[in-house]
Amino acid sequence: MGEDRRREVGLFRYTLIRDAADLALSKRERGRLVRALAERDHVGPDGRLVRVARGTLDEWIRAYRRGGFDALVPQPRVVLPQTPADVLELAFSLKRERPDRTAAQVRKIMLTANAGEQPVLGLRTLQTHLARAGLNVRGDGRAPGKVYGRFEASVRNELWTGDGLHGPILAGAAARRAVLLAFIDDHSRLLVGWRWGTGEDVFRLEAALRAGLMARGVPEQILVDRGSAFVSSQLLRACAVLGVKLIHASPRAATTKGKIERFFRTVRDQFLVEIDDDVELVELNRLFSAWLEVVYHRRVHSETRSTPLARFDSAGAPALPTPALLREAFRWSVERTVTKTATVSLHGNSYDVDAALVGRKVELVFDPFDLTRIEVRYQHRPMGVAVPLVIGRHTHPQAQRELPPPLTSTGIDYLKLLADKRDAELGGHPIDYSSLANDGDGDGDGDGDGDGDGDGEDRDTNQQGDGQ
């Protein structure tokens, strides 16, 4: 099965179980959805009608929760060529004789000993057979440490890596800990998108990602871990709309995200060490923006021998997504079956739709912060806007706007000096972060001229620091 075919199968599985995999559903609600899916035919990847057993659907849901979309994609079969038993036995004997011998050393001995009289395994094949035989251990009985190649994206926006970092305790009675959600460009080490907030959920993740897309363009790939926000169907949909390949790192494989982990260490050592607990969220975002643009982005990186900003900008201005594309990417969607009275329900609300859709399964596309306007689509075709009948909830149950308190005056310290310097570079007109924060849905980014009008974003400043 080719790569394209395997992705088609994975997408088919995902479209079947995405609603049932919603963590907000109760066990009873999920069971009802799965039973309904198992009782009807579906158009498979090859165009034929297929019926999927309930047990298979449950297995796909568990796989998706563990590994996201990639876990739904069938894995290619690995077929090892037949290896003569005497060749394998010789390799095993050499390894048992001296457990400290590496696979490369065993292979070298075999090449020297047989002088071409017998076939010799390739190094990777030999390593595989030694591992299957339980012989990939050192002399002290421990398995060898994993060796990772040194990787760097060849151009900017080839790969972004996203992750979260826990920071100081915020001001307020709740004493919540701030969380930084951030994306770094692998080639330049530029922090392309970020947001300090009060949680690690899909809303704050989308706010950080959206800011980066608006200022730095669209990457080819995004690498993230398997945290709940990073495996959400909403993030998967956003990447699909933007044409971005979403990759989830293997469990406990922190080395695949080495660059952002190294950046977080720099944040701890150089920024958070200057921050006390009981800081206001808006102030934290303002100070971080100043440190990022005045210090980190303008300091020569030890590996690239260039500043992150200069290396990113060396290729010229990146192509930015259109506002319409961004709006579509960050809408949410769910499937609903139209009732006999030509209505659909969404989180307790009721809407009237086209009577021609009665009995059909439709896609509802919406802004999670505004459930009064719902677009209806059938088989990817627009079918108008649903008419609200009963509106008991105006926002998605998980949607929460963070409204930070107004800034309070504090004493002068190192980070404030950086903030003042950054304001001076912007023409002496500091950005009004408080007004940006009140926007709440991630659209209120600065437009690059420091006037905070919410139409765009300064390419150096990159962030709005609005406390979302």
CSV table of C-alpha atoms in Angstrom, one decimal:
chain,number,residue,atom,x,y,z
A,1,MET,CA,0.0,0.0,0.0
A,2,GLY,CA,1.5,3.3,-1.1
A,3,GLU,CA,1.8,6.4,1.1
A,4,ASP,CA,-1.1,8.2,-0.6
A,5,ARG,CA,-3.3,5.2,-0.2
A,6,ARG,CA,-2.5,4.8,3.4
A,7,ARG,CA,-3.3,8.5,4.1
A,8,GLU,CA,-6.6,8.0,2.4
A,9,VAL,CA,-7.4,5.1,4.6
A,10,GLY,CA,-6.4,7.1,7.7
A,11,LEU,CA,-8.6,10.0,6.6
A,12,PHE,CA,-11.6,7.7,6.1
A,13,ARG,CA,-11.1,6.3,9.6
A,14,TYR,CA,-10.8,9.8,11.0
A,15,THR,CA,-14.0,11.1,9.4
A,16,LEU,CA,-15.9,8.1,10.8
A,17,ILE,CA,-14.8,8.5,14.4
A,18,ARG,CA,-13.9,12.2,14.9
A,19,ASP,CA,-17.2,13.0,16.6
A,20,ALA,CA,-17.3,9.9,18.7
A,21,ALA,CA,-13.7,10.6,19.8
A,22,ASP,CA,-14.7,13.9,21.4
A,23,LEU,CA,-13.5,13.9,25.0
A,24,ALA,CA,-16.5,16.1,26.0
A,25,LEU,CA,-18.9,13.2,25.2
A,26,SER,CA,-20.2,11.0,28.0
A,27,LYS,CA,-19.8,7.2,27.8
A,28,ARG,CA,-23.5,6.8,26.9
A,29,GLU,CA,-23.3,9.5,24.2
A,30,ARG,CA,-20.3,8.0,22.7
A,31,GLY,CA,-21.8,4.5,22.7
A,32,ARG,CA,-24.9,5.8,20.9
A,33,LEU,CA,-22.8,7.4,18.2
A,34,VAL,CA,-20.6,4.3,17.7
A,35,ARG,CA,-23.7,2.1,17.5
A,36,ALA,CA,-25.2,4.3,14.8
A,37,LEU,CA,-22.0,4.3,12.8
A,38,ALA,CA,-21.8,0.5,13.0
A,39,GLU,CA,-25.4,0.1,11.8
A,40,ARG,CA,-25.0,1.8,8.4
A,41,ASP,CA,-22.9,1.6,5.3
A,42,HIS,CA,-20.1,4.1,4.5
A,43,VAL,CA,-18.4,5.0,1.3
A,44,GLY,CA,-14.9,3.6,1.7
A,45,PRO,CA,-11.6,5.0,0.4
A,46,ASP,CA,-12.0,2.9,-2.8
A,47,GLY,CA,-15.5,4.2,-3.4
A,48,ARG,CA,-17.3,1.0,-2.4
A,49,LEU,CA,-19.8,0.7,0.4
A,50,VAL,CA,-18.4,-0.8,3.6
A,51,ARG,CA,-19.7,-1.5,7.1
A,52,VAL,CA,-17.4,-1.2,10.1
A,53,ALA,CA,-17.9,-3.2,13.2
A,54,ARG,CA,-18.4,-1.5,16.5
A,55,GLY,CA,-15.3,-3.1,18.0
A,56,THR,CA,-13.2,-1.8,15.1
A,57,LEU,CA,-14.6,1.7,15.6
A,58,ASP,CA,-13.8,1.5,19.3
A,59,GLU,CA,-10.2,0.4,18.4
A,60,TRP,CA,-9.8,3.4,16.1
A,61,ILE,CA,-11.0,5.8,18.7
A,62,ARG,CA,-8.5,4.4,21.2
A,63,ALA,CA,-5.7,4.6,18.6
A,64,TYR,CA,-6.6,8.2,17.8
A,65,ARG,CA,-6.5,9.2,21.4
A,66,ARG,CA,-3.1,7.6,21.9
A,67,GLY,CA,-1.5,8.8,18.7
A,68,GLY,CA,-3.7,11.3,16.9
A,69,PHE,CA,-4.2,11.1,13.1
A,70,ASP,CA,-1.0,9.2,12.5
A,71,ALA,CA,-2.2,6.3,14.6
A,72,LEU,CA,-5.1,5.9,12.1
A,73,VAL,CA,-2.9,5.6,9.1
A,74,PRO,CA,-2.0,1.9,8.3
A,75,GLN,CA,1.7,1.2,8.8
A,76,PRO,CA,3.6,-0.3,5.8
A,77,ARG,CA,4.6,-3.9,6.2
A,78,VAL,CA,8.2,-4.5,6.8
A,79,VAL,CA,9.4,-7.7,5.0
A,80,LEU,CA,12.9,-8.9,5.9
A,81,PRO,CA,14.7,-10.9,3.3
A,82,GLN,CA,15.4,-14.5,4.2
A,83,THR,CA,18.7,-14.8,5.9
A,84,PRO,CA,20.7,-18.1,6.0
A,85,ALA,CA,20.4,-19.6,9.5
A,86,ASP,CA,24.2,-20.3,9.7
A,87,VAL,CA,25.0,-16.6,8.9
A,88,LEU,CA,22.6,-15.5,11.7
A,89,GLU,CA,24.0,-18.1,14.1
A,90,LEU,CA,27.6,-16.8,13.5
A,91,ALA,CA,26.5,-13.2,14.2
A,92,PHE,CA,24.7,-14.2,17.4
A,93,SER,CA,27.8,-16.3,18.5
A,94,LEU,CA,30.1,-13.3,17.9
A,95,LYS,CA,27.9,-11.0,19.9
A,96,ARG,CA,27.4,-13.5,22.8
A,97,GLU,CA,31.2,-14.1,22.9
A,98,ARG,CA,31.9,-10.4,23.6
A,99,PRO,CA,28.7,-8.5,24.5
A,100,ASP,CA,30.5,-5.2,24.2
A,101,ARG,CA,30.9,-5.8,20.4
A,102,THR,CA,28.7,-3.4,18.4
A,103,ALA,CA,26.7,-4.6,15.4
A,104,ALA,CA,29.2,-2.8,13.2
A,105,GLN,CA,32.1,-4.6,14.8
A,106,VAL,CA,30.3,-8.0,14.5
A,107,ARG,CA,29.8,-7.3,10.8
A,108,LYS,CA,33.4,-6.3,10.3
A,109,ILE,CA,34.6,-9.6,11.9
A,110,MET,CA,32.3,-11.6,9.6
A,111,LEU,CA,33.5,-9.8,6.5
A,112,THR,CA,37.1,-10.4,7.5
A,113,ALA,CA,36.6,-14.1,8.5
A,114,ASN,CA,34.7,-15.4,5.4
A,115,ALA,CA,36.6,-13.5,2.7
A,116,GLY,CA,33.5,-13.3,0.6
A,117,GLU,CA,32.6,-17.0,0.8
A,118,GLN,CA,29.3,-16.3,2.5
A,119,PRO,CA,26.7,-13.5,2.3
A,120,VAL,CA,27.1,-10.9,5.0
A,121,LEU,CA,24.1,-9.0,6.4
A,122,GLY,CA,23.7,-5.3,6.0
A,123,LEU,CA,24.3,-3.3,9.2
A,124,ARG,CA,20.7,-2.3,9.7
A,125,THR,CA,19.5,-5.8,9.0
A,126,LEU,CA,22.0,-7.2,11.5
A,127,GLN,CA,21.0,-4.6,14.1
A,128,THR,CA,17.3,-5.7,13.6
A,129,HIS,CA,18.1,-9.4,14.1
A,130,LEU,CA,20.3,-8.8,17.2
A,131,ALA,CA,17.5,-6.7,18.7
A,132,ARG,CA,14.9,-9.5,18.0
A,133,ALA,CA,17.2,-12.0,19.6
A,134,GLY,CA,17.6,-9.8,22.7
A,135,LEU,CA,21.3,-9.3,22.0
A,136,ASN,CA,21.4,-5.5,21.6
A,137,VAL,CA,22.9,-5.1,25.0
A,138,ARG,CA,26.2,-3.9,26.3
A,139,GLY,CA,28.6,-5.8,28.4
A,140,ASP,CA,27.0,-4.5,31.6
A,141,GLY,CA,23.7,-5.9,30.4
A,142,ARG,CA,22.1,-2.5,29.6
A,143,ALA,CA,20.6,-1.7,26.3
A,144,PRO,CA,22.6,0.9,24.3
A,145,GLY,CA,21.5,4.5,24.4
A,146,LYS,CA,19.6,5.7,21.4
A,147,VAL,CA,21.6,7.7,18.9
A,148,TYR,CA,20.0,10.5,17.1
A,149,GLY,CA,21.2,12.2,13.9
A,150,ARG,CA,21.7,16.0,14.0
A,151,PHE,CA,18.8,17.5,11.9
A,152,GLU,CA,18.2,21.0,10.8
A,153,ALA,CA,15.6,22.2,8.3
A,154,SER,CA,17.3,23.4,5.1
A,155,VAL,CA,15.0,26.5,4.7
A,156,ARG,CA,12.8,28.6,6.9
A,157,ASN,CA,9.2,27.5,7.4
A,158,GLU,CA,10.1,24.0,6.4
A,159,LEU,CA,9.4,22.8,10.0
A,160,TRP,CA,8.0,24.4,13.0
A,161,THR,CA,8.1,22.7,16.4
A,162,GLY,CA,5.5,23.4,19.1
A,163,ASP,CA,5.5,22.7,22.8
A,164,GLY,CA,4.4,24.2,26.2
A,165,LEU,CA,6.4,25.6,29.2
A,166,HIS,CA,5.1,26.2,32.7
A,167,GLY,CA,6.0,29.5,34.2
A,168,PRO,CA,5.3,31.7,37.3
A,169,ILE,CA,2.2,31.8,39.5
A,170,LEU,CA,0.0,34.6,38.2
A,171,ALA,CA,-1.6,37.3,40.3
A,172,GLY,CA,-5.1,36.7,41.6
A,173,ALA,CA,-7.0,34.7,44.1
A,174,ALA,CA,-6.9,31.6,41.9
A,175,ALA,CA,-3.1,31.5,41.9
A,176,ARG,CA,-3.0,29.9,38.5
A,177,ARG,CA,0.4,29.1,36.9
A,178,ALA,CA,1.1,30.7,33.6
A,179,VAL,CA,1.8,28.5,30.6
A,180,LEU,CA,3.8,29.4,27.5
A,181,LEU,CA,2.6,27.8,24.2
A,182,ALA,CA,5.2,28.4,21.5
A,183,PHE,CA,6.3,27.4,18.0
A,184,ILE,CA,9.9,27.7,16.8
A,185,ASP,CA,11.2,27.7,13.3
A,186,ASP,CA,13.7,24.8,13.0
A,187,HIS,CA,16.0,26.5,10.4
A,188,SER,CA,16.4,30.0,11.9
A,189,ARG,CA,15.5,29.3,15.6
A,190,LEU,CA,13.1,32.2,15.5
A,191,LEU,CA,10.1,32.0,17.8
A,192,VAL,CA,7.4,32.4,15.2
A,193,GLY,CA,4.3,32.2,17.4
A,194,TRP,CA,3.7,32.2,21.1
A,195,ARG,CA,1.3,33.1,23.9
A,196,TRP,CA,1.5,33.1,27.7
A,197,GLY,CA,-1.9,32.1,29.1
A,198,THR,CA,-3.5,30.3,32.0
A,199,GLY,CA,-3.8,26.9,30.5
A,200,GLU,CA,-2.7,24.4,27.8
A,201,ASP,CA,-5.8,24.0,25.7
A,202,VAL,CA,-6.7,24.1,22.1
A,203,PHE,CA,-7.9,27.8,22.3
A,204,ARG,CA,-4.6,29.1,23.6
A,205,LEU,CA,-2.7,26.8,21.2
A,206,GLU,CA,-4.6,28.1,18.2
A,207,ALA,CA,-4.0,31.7,19.4
A,208,ALA,CA,-0.3,31.1,19.5
A,209,LEU,CA,-0.2,29.4,16.1
A,210,ARG,CA,-2.5,31.9,14.5
A,211,ALA,CA,-0.2,34.8,15.6
A,212,GLY,CA,2.8,33.0,14.0
A,213,LEU,CA,0.9,32.3,10.7
A,214,MET,CA,-0.1,35.9,10.4
A,215,ALA,CA,3.4,37.2,10.9
A,216,ARG,CA,5.7,34.5,9.6
A,217,GLY,CA,3.8,32.6,6.9
A,218,VAL,CA,2.6,29.0,6.6
A,219,PRO,CA,5.1,26.2,7.4
A,220,GLU,CA,5.3,22.9,5.4
A,221,GLN,CA,5.2,20.8,8.6
A,222,ILE,CA,4.5,21.2,12.3
A,223,LEU,CA,6.0,18.8,14.9
A,224,VAL,CA,4.2,18.6,18.3
A,225,ASP,CA,3.9,16.1,21.1
A,226,ARG,CA,0.8,14.1,22.1
A,227,GLY,CA,-0.7,16.5,24.6
A,228,SER,CA,-4.5,16.9,24.5
A,229,ALA,CA,-4.3,20.3,22.8
A,230,PHE,CA,-1.9,19.0,20.1
A,231,VAL,CA,-3.9,15.9,19.2
A,232,SER,CA,-7.3,17.8,19.0
A,233,SER,CA,-9.4,17.4,15.8
A,234,GLN,CA,-9.5,21.2,15.7
A,235,LEU,CA,-5.8,21.5,15.2
A,236,LEU,CA,-5.8,18.7,12.6
A,237,ARG,CA,-8.6,20.5,10.7
A,238,ALA,CA,-6.6,23.8,10.8
A,239,CYS,CA,-3.5,22.2,9.4
A,240,ALA,CA,-5.5,20.4,6.7
A,241,VAL,CA,-7.1,23.6,5.6
A,242,LEU,CA,-3.7,25.4,5.5
A,243,GLY,CA,-2.0,22.4,3.7
A,244,VAL,CA,0.3,21.8,6.7
A,245,LYS,CA,1.5,18.3,7.5
A,246,LEU,CA,1.0,17.7,11.3
A,247,ILE,CA,3.5,15.3,12.9
A,248,HIS,CA,3.2,14.0,16.4
A,249,ALA,CA,6.4,13.1,18.1
A,250,SER,CA,6.9,9.5,19.4
A,251,PRO,CA,6.1,9.1,23.1
A,252,ARG,CA,9.1,9.9,25.3
A,253,ALA,CA,11.1,11.0,22.3
A,254,ALA,CA,12.0,14.5,23.6
A,255,THR,CA,15.1,14.6,21.4
A,256,THR,CA,12.9,15.1,18.3
A,257,LYS,CA,12.0,18.5,19.8
A,258,GLY,CA,15.5,19.4,20.9
A,259,LYS,CA,15.5,23.0,19.5
A,260,ILE,CA,12.4,24.2,21.3
A,261,GLU,CA,13.5,22.3,24.5
A,262,ARG,CA,16.8,24.2,24.3
A,263,PHE,CA,14.9,27.5,23.8
A,264,PHE,CA,12.8,26.8,26.9
A,265,ARG,CA,16.0,26.3,28.8
A,266,THR,CA,17.1,29.7,27.6
A,267,VAL,CA,13.8,31.1,28.7
A,268,ARG,CA,14.2,29.7,32.2
A,269,ASP,CA,17.8,30.8,32.6
A,270,GLN,CA,17.5,34.3,31.1
A,271,PHE,CA,13.8,35.4,31.4
A,272,LEU,CA,12.0,33.5,34.1
A,273,VAL,CA,14.8,34.0,36.5
A,274,GLU,CA,13.9,37.7,36.5
A,275,ILE,CA,10.2,37.1,37.0
A,276,ASP,CA,8.6,36.8,40.4
A,277,ASP,CA,5.4,35.1,41.2
A,278,ASP,CA,2.2,37.1,41.5
A,279,VAL,CA,2.8,38.7,38.1
A,280,GLU,CA,-0.1,40.0,35.9
A,281,LEU,CA,-0.7,38.0,32.7
A,282,VAL,CA,-0.6,41.1,30.5
A,283,GLU,CA,2.6,42.3,32.1
A,284,LEU,CA,4.2,38.8,31.6
A,285,ASN,CA,3.3,38.9,27.9
A,286,ARG,CA,4.7,42.4,27.5
A,287,LEU,CA,8.0,41.7,29.2
A,288,PHE,CA,8.4,38.4,27.3
A,289,SER,CA,7.8,40.2,24.0
A,290,ALA,CA,10.5,42.8,24.9
A,291,TRP,CA,13.0,40.1,26.0
A,292,LEU,CA,12.3,38.1,22.8
A,293,GLU,CA,12.7,40.9,20.4
A,294,VAL,CA,15.5,42.9,22.1
A,295,VAL,CA,17.6,40.0,23.3
A,296,TYR,CA,16.9,36.5,21.9
A,297,HIS,CA,16.0,37.3,18.3
A,298,ARG,CA,19.0,39.7,17.9
A,299,ARG,CA,21.7,37.6,19.5
A,300,VAL,CA,24.0,35.4,17.4
A,301,HIS,CA,23.1,31.7,17.8
A,302,SER,CA,26.0,29.5,18.7
A,303,GLU,CA,25.1,26.9,16.0
A,304,THR,CA,23.8,28.9,13.1
A,305,ARG,CA,26.4,31.8,13.6
A,306,SER,CA,23.6,34.2,12.9
A,307,THR,CA,20.8,35.9,14.8
A,308,PRO,CA,17.4,34.1,14.5
A,309,LEU,CA,15.8,37.3,13.0
A,310,ALA,CA,18.5,37.8,10.4
A,311,ARG,CA,18.5,34.1,9.4
A,312,PHE,CA,14.7,34.1,9.0
A,313,ASP,CA,14.6,37.3,7.1
A,314,SER,CA,17.5,36.5,4.8
A,315,ALA,CA,15.1,34.9,2.3
A,316,GLY,CA,13.0,38.0,2.1
A,317,ALA,CA,9.4,38.6,3.2
A,318,PRO,CA,7.5,35.3,3.6
A,319,ALA,CA,4.2,34.7,1.8
A,320,LEU,CA,1.4,35.3,4.3
A,321,PRO,CA,-2.0,33.5,4.3
A,322,THR,CA,-5.1,35.5,3.4
A,323,PRO,CA,-7.4,36.6,6.2
A,324,ALA,CA,-10.2,34.5,4.6
A,325,LEU,CA,-8.0,31.4,4.7
A,326,LEU,CA,-7.1,31.9,8.3
A,327,ARG,CA,-10.7,32.4,9.3
A,328,GLU,CA,-11.6,29.1,7.6
A,329,ALA,CA,-8.7,27.3,9.2
A,330,PHE,CA,-9.6,28.2,12.7
A,331,ARG,CA,-13.3,27.5,12.5
A,332,TRP,CA,-14.5,24.3,14.1
A,333,SER,CA,-16.8,21.7,12.5
A,334,VAL,CA,-19.0,18.9,13.6
A,335,GLU,CA,-21.4,16.6,11.8
A,336,ARG,CA,-25.1,16.4,12.6
A,337,THR,CA,-28.1,14.6,11.1
A,338,VAL,CA,-30.9,16.9,10.1
A,339,THR,CA,-34.2,16.0,11.9
A,340,LYS,CA,-37.6,15.5,10.2
A,341,THR,CA,-38.4,19.1,11.2
A,342,ALA,CA,-35.4,20.4,9.3
A,343,THR,CA,-33.5,21.4,12.4
A,344,VAL,CA,-30.1,20.6,13.9
A,345,SER,CA,-28.8,21.0,17.5
A,346,LEU,CA,-25.4,22.1,18.7
A,347,HIS,CA,-24.5,22.4,22.4
A,348,GLY,CA,-28.1,22.9,23.5
A,349,ASN,CA,-28.9,25.4,20.7
A,350,SER,CA,-31.4,24.6,17.9
A,351,TYR,CA,-31.1,25.8,14.4
A,352,ASP,CA,-33.4,25.7,11.3
A,353,VAL,CA,-31.8,24.5,8.0
A,354,ASP,CA,-32.8,23.9,4.4
A,355,ALA,CA,-35.7,21.4,4.3
A,356,ALA,CA,-34.0,19.6,1.4
A,357,LEU,CA,-31.5,18.3,3.9
A,358,VAL,CA,-33.9,16.4,6.1
A,359,GLY,CA,-32.4,13.0,7.0
A,360,ARG,CA,-29.0,14.0,5.7
A,361,LYS,CA,-25.7,14.2,7.6
A,362,VAL,CA,-24.4,17.7,7.3
A,363,GLU,CA,-21.3,19.5,8.5
A,364,LEU,CA,-21.7,22.5,10.8
A,365,VAL,CA,-18.9,25.0,10.6
A,366,PHE,CA,-18.6,27.8,13.2
A,367,ASP,CA,-16.5,30.1,15.3
A,368,PRO,CA,-16.4,28.5,18.8
A,369,PHE,CA,-16.7,32.0,20.3
A,370,ASP,CA,-19.9,32.8,18.3
A,371,LEU,CA,-22.6,30.0,18.1
A,372,THR,CA,-25.2,32.4,16.7
A,373,ARG,CA,-23.8,32.0,13.1
A,374,ILE,CA,-23.5,28.4,11.8
A,375,GLU,CA,-22.6,27.6,8.2
A,376,VAL,CA,-24.1,24.4,6.8
A,377,ARG,CA,-22.3,22.2,4.3
A,378,TYR,CA,-23.4,19.0,2.6
A,379,GLN,CA,-20.8,16.8,0.9
A,380,HIS,CA,-18.4,19.8,1.0
A,381,ARG,CA,-20.9,22.1,-0.7
A,382,PRO,CA,-22.2,25.2,1.1
A,383,MET,CA,-25.9,25.0,2.0
A,384,GLY,CA,-26.4,28.4,3.5
A,385,VAL,CA,-26.4,29.7,7.1
A,386,ALA,CA,-28.5,27.9,9.8
A,387,VAL,CA,-31.2,30.1,11.3
A,388,PRO,CA,-31.1,30.2,15.1
A,389,LEU,CA,-34.3,29.0,16.8
A,390,VAL,CA,-33.3,28.5,20.4
A,391,ILE,CA,-30.0,30.0,21.6
A,392,GLY,CA,-29.1,29.1,25.2
A,393,ARG,CA,-25.3,29.2,24.7
A,394,HIS,CA,-23.5,31.8,22.7
A,395,THR,CA,-20.0,30.2,22.9
A,396,HIS,CA,-18.6,26.7,22.8
A,397,PRO,CA,-18.6,25.0,26.3
A,398,GLN,CA,-14.8,24.9,26.3
A,399,ALA,CA,-14.4,28.5,25.0
A,400,GLN,CA,-13.3,30.9,27.8
A,401,ARG,CA,-12.0,34.4,27.2
A,402,GLU,CA,-9.3,35.6,29.5
A,403,LEU,CA,-10.0,39.1,30.6
A,404,PRO,CA,-6.9,40.2,32.5
A,405,PRO,CA,-7.1,43.0,35.0
A,406,PRO,CA,-5.6,46.4,34.1
A,407,LEU,CA,-1.9,46.9,34.4
A,408,THR,CA,-0.5,48.2,37.7
A,409,SER,CA,2.6,50.3,38.1
A,410,THR,CA,5.7,48.5,39.3
A,411,GLY,CA,9.3,49.4,40.0
A,412,ILE,CA,12.0,49.5,37.3
A,413,ASP,CA,13.9,46.3,36.7
A,414,TYR,CA,16.0,44.6,34.0
A,415,LEU,CA,13.0,43.4,31.9
A,416,LYS,CA,11.3,46.7,32.0
A,417,LEU,CA,14.4,48.3,30.6
A,418,LEU,CA,14.2,45.9,27.7
A,419,ALA,CA,10.5,46.7,27.3
A,420,ASP,CA,11.3,50.5,27.2
A,421,LYS,CA,14.0,49.9,24.7
A,422,ARG,CA,11.6,47.9,22.5
A,423,ASP,CA,9.0,50.6,22.7
A,424,ALA,CA,11.6,53.1,21.6
A,425,GLU,CA,12.5,51.0,18.6
A,426,LEU,CA,8.8,51.0,17.6
A,427,GLY,CA,8.9,54.8,17.3
A,428,GLY,CA,8.2,55.8,20.9
A,429,HIS,CA,4.6,54.5,20.8
A,430,PRO,CA,4.2,51.5,23.1
A,431,ILE,CA,1.7,48.9,22.1
A,432,ASP,CA,-1.5,48.8,24.1
A,433,TYR,CA,-1.4,45.2,25.1
A,434,SER,CA,-4.4,45.6,27.4
A,435,SER,CA,-6.7,46.5,24.5
A,436,LEU,CA,-5.4,43.6,22.5
A,437,ALA,CA,-6.1,41.2,25.3
A,438,ASN,CA,-9.7,42.2,25.5
A,439,ASP,CA,-10.2,40.9,22.0
A,440,GLY,CA,-10.0,37.4,23.4
A,441,ASP,CA,-10.2,35.3,20.2
A,442,GLY,CA,-6.7,35.6,18.9
A,443,ASP,CA,-7.5,38.1,16.1
A,444,GLY,CA,-6.2,41.1,17.9
A,445,ASP,CA,-2.7,41.2,16.6
A,446,GLY,CA,-0.7,44.4,16.1
A,447,ASP,CA,-0.4,45.5,12.5
A,448,GLY,CA,3.3,46.3,12.5
A,449,ASP,CA,3.1,50.0,13.0
A,450,GLY,CA,2.7,49.9,16.8
A,451,ASP,CA,-0.8,51.4,16.8
A,452,GLY,CA,-2.6,48.2,18.1
A,453,ASP,CA,-5.5,48.5,15.7
A,454,GLY,CA,-5.8,44.7,15.3
A,455,ASP,CA,-5.5,44.5,11.5
A,456,GLY,CA,-2.2,42.6,11.4
A,457,GLU,CA,1.1,42.2,13.2
A,458,ASP,CA,4.6,43.7,13.2
A,459,ARG,CA,7.0,41.1,11.8
A,460,ASP,CA,9.6,41.8,14.4
A,461,THR,CA,7.3,42.0,17.3
A,462,ASN,CA,5.4,38.9,16.1
A,463,GLN,CA,3.2,38.7,19.2
A,464,GLN,CA,0.3,40.6,20.6
A,465,GLY,CA,0.8,39.6,24.3
A,466,ASP,CA,-2.8,39.9,25.0
A,467,GLY,CA,-3.0,37.4,27.8
A,468,GLN,CA,-5.1,34.9,26.0
